[in-house]
Tab-separated table of C-alpha atoms in Angstrom:
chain	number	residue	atom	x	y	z
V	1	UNK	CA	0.000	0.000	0.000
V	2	UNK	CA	1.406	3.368	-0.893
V	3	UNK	CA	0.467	7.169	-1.257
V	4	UNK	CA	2.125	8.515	-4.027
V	5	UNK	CA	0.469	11.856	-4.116
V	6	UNK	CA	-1.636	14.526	-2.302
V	7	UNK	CA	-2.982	17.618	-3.873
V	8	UNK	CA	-5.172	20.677	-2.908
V	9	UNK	CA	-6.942	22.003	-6.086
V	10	UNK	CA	-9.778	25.400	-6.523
V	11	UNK	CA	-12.050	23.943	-9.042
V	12	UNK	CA	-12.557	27.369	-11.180
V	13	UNK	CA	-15.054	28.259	-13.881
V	14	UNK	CA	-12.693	28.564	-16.315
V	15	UNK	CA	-9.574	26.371	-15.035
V	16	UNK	CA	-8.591	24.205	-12.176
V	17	UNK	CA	-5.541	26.126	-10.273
V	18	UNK	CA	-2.835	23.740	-8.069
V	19	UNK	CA	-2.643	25.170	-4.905
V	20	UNK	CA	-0.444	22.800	-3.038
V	21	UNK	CA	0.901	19.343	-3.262
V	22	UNK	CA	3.198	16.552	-1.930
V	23	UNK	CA	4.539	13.699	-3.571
V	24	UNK	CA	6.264	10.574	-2.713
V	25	UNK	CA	7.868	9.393	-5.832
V	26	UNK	CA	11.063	7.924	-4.010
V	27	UNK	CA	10.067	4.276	-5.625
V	28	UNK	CA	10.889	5.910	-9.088
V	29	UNK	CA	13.959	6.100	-10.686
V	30	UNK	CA	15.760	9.088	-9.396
V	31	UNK	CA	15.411	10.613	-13.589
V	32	UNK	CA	12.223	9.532	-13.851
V	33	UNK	CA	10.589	11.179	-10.620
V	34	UNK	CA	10.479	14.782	-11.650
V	35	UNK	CA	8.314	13.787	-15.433
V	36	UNK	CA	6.455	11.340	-12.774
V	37	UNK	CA	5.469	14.344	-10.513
V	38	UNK	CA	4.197	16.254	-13.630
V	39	UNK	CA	2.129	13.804	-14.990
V	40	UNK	CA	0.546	13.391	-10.951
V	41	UNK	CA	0.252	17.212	-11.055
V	42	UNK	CA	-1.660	16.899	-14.918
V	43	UNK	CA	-3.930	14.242	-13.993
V	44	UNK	CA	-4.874	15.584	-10.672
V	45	UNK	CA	-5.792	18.757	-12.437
V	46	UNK	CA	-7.677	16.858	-15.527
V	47	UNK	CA	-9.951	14.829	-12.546
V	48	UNK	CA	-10.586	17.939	-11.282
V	49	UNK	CA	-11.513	19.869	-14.133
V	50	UNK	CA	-13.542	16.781	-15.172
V	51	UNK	CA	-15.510	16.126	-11.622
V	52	UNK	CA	-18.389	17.863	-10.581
V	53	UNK	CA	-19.036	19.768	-7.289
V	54	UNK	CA	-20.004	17.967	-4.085
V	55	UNK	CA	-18.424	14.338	-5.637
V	56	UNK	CA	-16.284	12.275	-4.720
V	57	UNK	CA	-15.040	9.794	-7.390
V	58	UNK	CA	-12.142	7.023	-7.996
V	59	UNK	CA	-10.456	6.901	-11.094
V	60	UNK	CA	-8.462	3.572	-12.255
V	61	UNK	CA	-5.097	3.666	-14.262
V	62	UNK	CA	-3.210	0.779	-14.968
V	63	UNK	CA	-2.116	-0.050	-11.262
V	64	UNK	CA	-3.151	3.435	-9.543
V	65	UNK	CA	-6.399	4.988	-8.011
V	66	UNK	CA	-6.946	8.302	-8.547
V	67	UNK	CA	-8.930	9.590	-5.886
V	68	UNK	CA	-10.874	13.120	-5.909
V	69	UNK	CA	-13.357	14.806	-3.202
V	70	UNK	CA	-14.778	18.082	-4.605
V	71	UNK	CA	-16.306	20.077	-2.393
V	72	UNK	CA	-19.596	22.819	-3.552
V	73	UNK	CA	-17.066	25.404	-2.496
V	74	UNK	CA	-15.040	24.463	-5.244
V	75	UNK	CA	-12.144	23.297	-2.956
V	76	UNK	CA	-10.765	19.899	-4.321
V	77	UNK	CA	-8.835	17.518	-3.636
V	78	UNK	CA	-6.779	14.228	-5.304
V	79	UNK	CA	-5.282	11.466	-3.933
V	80	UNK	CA	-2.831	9.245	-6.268
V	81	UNK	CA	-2.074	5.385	-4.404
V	82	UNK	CA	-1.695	2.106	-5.932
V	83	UNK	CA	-4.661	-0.136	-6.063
V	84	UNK	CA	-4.146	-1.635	-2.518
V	85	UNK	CA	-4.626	1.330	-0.542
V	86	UNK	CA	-8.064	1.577	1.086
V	87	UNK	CA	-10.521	4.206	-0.718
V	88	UNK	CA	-12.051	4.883	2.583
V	89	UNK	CA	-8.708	6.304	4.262
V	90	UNK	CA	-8.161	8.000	1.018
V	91	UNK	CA	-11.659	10.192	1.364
V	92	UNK	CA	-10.655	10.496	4.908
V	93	UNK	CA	-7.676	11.800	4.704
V	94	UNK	CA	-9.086	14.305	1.748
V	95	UNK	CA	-11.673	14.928	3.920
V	96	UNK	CA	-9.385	16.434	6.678
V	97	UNK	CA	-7.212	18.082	4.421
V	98	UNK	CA	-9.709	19.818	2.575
V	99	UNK	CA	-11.434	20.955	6.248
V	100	UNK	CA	-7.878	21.684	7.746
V	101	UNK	CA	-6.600	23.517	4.817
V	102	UNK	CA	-10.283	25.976	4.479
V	103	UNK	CA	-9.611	26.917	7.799
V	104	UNK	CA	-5.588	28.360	7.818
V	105	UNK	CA	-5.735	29.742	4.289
V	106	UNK	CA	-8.633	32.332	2.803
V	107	UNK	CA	-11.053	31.520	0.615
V	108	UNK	CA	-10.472	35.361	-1.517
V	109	UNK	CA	-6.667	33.066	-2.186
V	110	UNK	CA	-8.027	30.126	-3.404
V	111	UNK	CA	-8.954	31.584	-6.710
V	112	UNK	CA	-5.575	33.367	-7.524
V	113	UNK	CA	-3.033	31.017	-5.575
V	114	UNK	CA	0.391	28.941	-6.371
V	115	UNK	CA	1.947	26.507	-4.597
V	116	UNK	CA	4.410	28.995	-4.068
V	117	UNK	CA	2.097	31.706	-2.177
V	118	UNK	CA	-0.034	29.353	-0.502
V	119	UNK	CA	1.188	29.065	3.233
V	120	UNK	CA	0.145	25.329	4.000
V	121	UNK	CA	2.683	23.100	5.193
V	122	UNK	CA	0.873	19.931	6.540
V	123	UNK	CA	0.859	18.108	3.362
V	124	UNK	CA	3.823	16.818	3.452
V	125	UNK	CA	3.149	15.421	7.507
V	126	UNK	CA	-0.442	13.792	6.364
V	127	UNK	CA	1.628	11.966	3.548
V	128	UNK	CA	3.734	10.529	5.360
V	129	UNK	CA	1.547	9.548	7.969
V	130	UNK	CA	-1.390	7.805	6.224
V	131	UNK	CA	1.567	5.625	4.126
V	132	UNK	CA	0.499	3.438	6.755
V	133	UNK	CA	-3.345	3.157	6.848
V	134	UNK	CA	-3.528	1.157	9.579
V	135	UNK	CA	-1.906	3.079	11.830
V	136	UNK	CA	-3.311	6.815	10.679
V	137	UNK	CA	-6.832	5.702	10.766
V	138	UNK	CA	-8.423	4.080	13.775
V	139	UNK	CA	-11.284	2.416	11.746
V	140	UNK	CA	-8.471	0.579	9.805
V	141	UNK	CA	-6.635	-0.159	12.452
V	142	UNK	CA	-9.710	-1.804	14.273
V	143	UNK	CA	-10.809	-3.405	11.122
V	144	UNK	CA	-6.866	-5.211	11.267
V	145	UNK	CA	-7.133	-6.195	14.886
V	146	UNK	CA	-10.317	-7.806	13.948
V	147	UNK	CA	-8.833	-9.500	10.877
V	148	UNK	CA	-6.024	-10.820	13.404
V	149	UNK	CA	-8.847	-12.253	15.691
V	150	UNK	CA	-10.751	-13.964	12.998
V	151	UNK	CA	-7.787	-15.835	11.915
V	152	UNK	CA	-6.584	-16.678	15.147
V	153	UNK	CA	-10.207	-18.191	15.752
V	154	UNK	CA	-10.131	-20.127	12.998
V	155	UNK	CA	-7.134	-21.596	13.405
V	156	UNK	CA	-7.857	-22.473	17.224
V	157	UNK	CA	-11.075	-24.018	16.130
V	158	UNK	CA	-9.668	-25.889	13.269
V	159	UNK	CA	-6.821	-27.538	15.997
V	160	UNK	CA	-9.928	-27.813	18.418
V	161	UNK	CA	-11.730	-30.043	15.321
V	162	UNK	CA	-8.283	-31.853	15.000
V	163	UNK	CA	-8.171	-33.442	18.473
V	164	UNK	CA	-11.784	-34.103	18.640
V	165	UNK	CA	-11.334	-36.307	15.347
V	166	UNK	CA	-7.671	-37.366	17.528
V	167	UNK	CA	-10.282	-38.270	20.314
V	168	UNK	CA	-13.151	-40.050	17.781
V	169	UNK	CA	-10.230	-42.341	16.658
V	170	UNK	CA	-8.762	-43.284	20.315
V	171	UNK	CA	-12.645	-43.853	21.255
V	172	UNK	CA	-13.350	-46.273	18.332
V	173	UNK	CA	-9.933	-47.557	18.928
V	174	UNK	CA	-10.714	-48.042	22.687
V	175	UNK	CA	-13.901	-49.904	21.811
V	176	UNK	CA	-12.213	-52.051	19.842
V	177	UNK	CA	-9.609	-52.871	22.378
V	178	UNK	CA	-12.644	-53.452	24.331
V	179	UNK	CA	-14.135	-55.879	22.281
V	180	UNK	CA	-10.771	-57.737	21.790
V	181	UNK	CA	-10.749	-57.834	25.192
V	182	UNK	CA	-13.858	-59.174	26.072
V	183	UNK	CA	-13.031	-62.105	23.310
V	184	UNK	CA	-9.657	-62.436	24.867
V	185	UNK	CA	-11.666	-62.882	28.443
V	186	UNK	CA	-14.407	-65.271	26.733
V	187	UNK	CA	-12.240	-67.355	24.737
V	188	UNK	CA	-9.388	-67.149	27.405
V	189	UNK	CA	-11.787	-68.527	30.192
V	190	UNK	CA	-10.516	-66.869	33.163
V	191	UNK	CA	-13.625	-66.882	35.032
């Protein structure tokens, strides 16, 4: 599972402006990463451009999910991860950024601003953080815990079935010691 971008988009009449993003790209090529960031910065714009307002879509490309949350106030936002990553913590972690990122910068900026003039620095810190789904969102990190118990119930039932088929066999094996017994006593004539 892996993030491999996070954007912050103003979804404008007539164009879609970037107004901040992070990237991950480290599992690139070191002179392929910089054409790889464009192309995450031209199809996070394009989904954009291309969503409507109040949606929230995902977008499948080869082996990556594109995931975008517009808001009605035109505030958008994409997530780029490989097809493992859980949609759920994608749209919650868009979710917060979107809310987070309404509140420090002003809405008269959103129109007009660059990454460069837009003072928002968490991106980077929520990138990093939600690499690891399990651990950044408590839902996920329940849902694993539970996934853990399941399979250690199963496999303590399964051993549990094991020993009572262990204990069918040393019962029918019993009663036929039993019965060998009971010939060996007729036939025998001890008493």
């Amino acid at each position: 599972m892996k993030l491999y971008s996070l954007s912050v988009l103003y979804k404008g009449d007539a164009k879609v402006v970037l107004l901040k993003a992070a990237h991950d790209v480290s599992s690139f090529s070191f002179f392929q990463r910089s054409s790889v960031q464009e192309f995450m910065t031209f199809t996070s714009q394009l989904i954009v451009e291309r969503s409507s307002k109040g949606t929230r879509a995902s977008v499948k490309e080869q082996d990556y999910l594109c995931h975008v949350y517009v808001r009605n106030d035109s505030l958008a936002g994409v997530v780029i991860a490989d097809n493992e990553y859980p949609s759920r913590v994608a749209f919650t972690l868009l979710e917060k950024v979107l809310d987070e990122f309404s509140k420090q910068v002003d809405r008269i900026d959103w129109p007009v601003g660059s990454p460069a003039t837009i003072n928002y620095t968490a991106l980077e810190g929520h990138l990093s953080r939600y690499q690891n789904p399990r651990e950044a969102d408590p839902m996920t990190k329940v849902q694993a815990e539970l996934d853990e118990t399941k399979i250690i119930l199963h496999n303590t039932m399964e051993s549990l079935l094991e020993r009572g088929e262990k204990l069918d066999d040393l019962v029918s094996k019993s009663e036929v010691l039993g019965t060998q017994s009971k010939a060996f006593y007729k036939t025998d004539g001890c008493c």
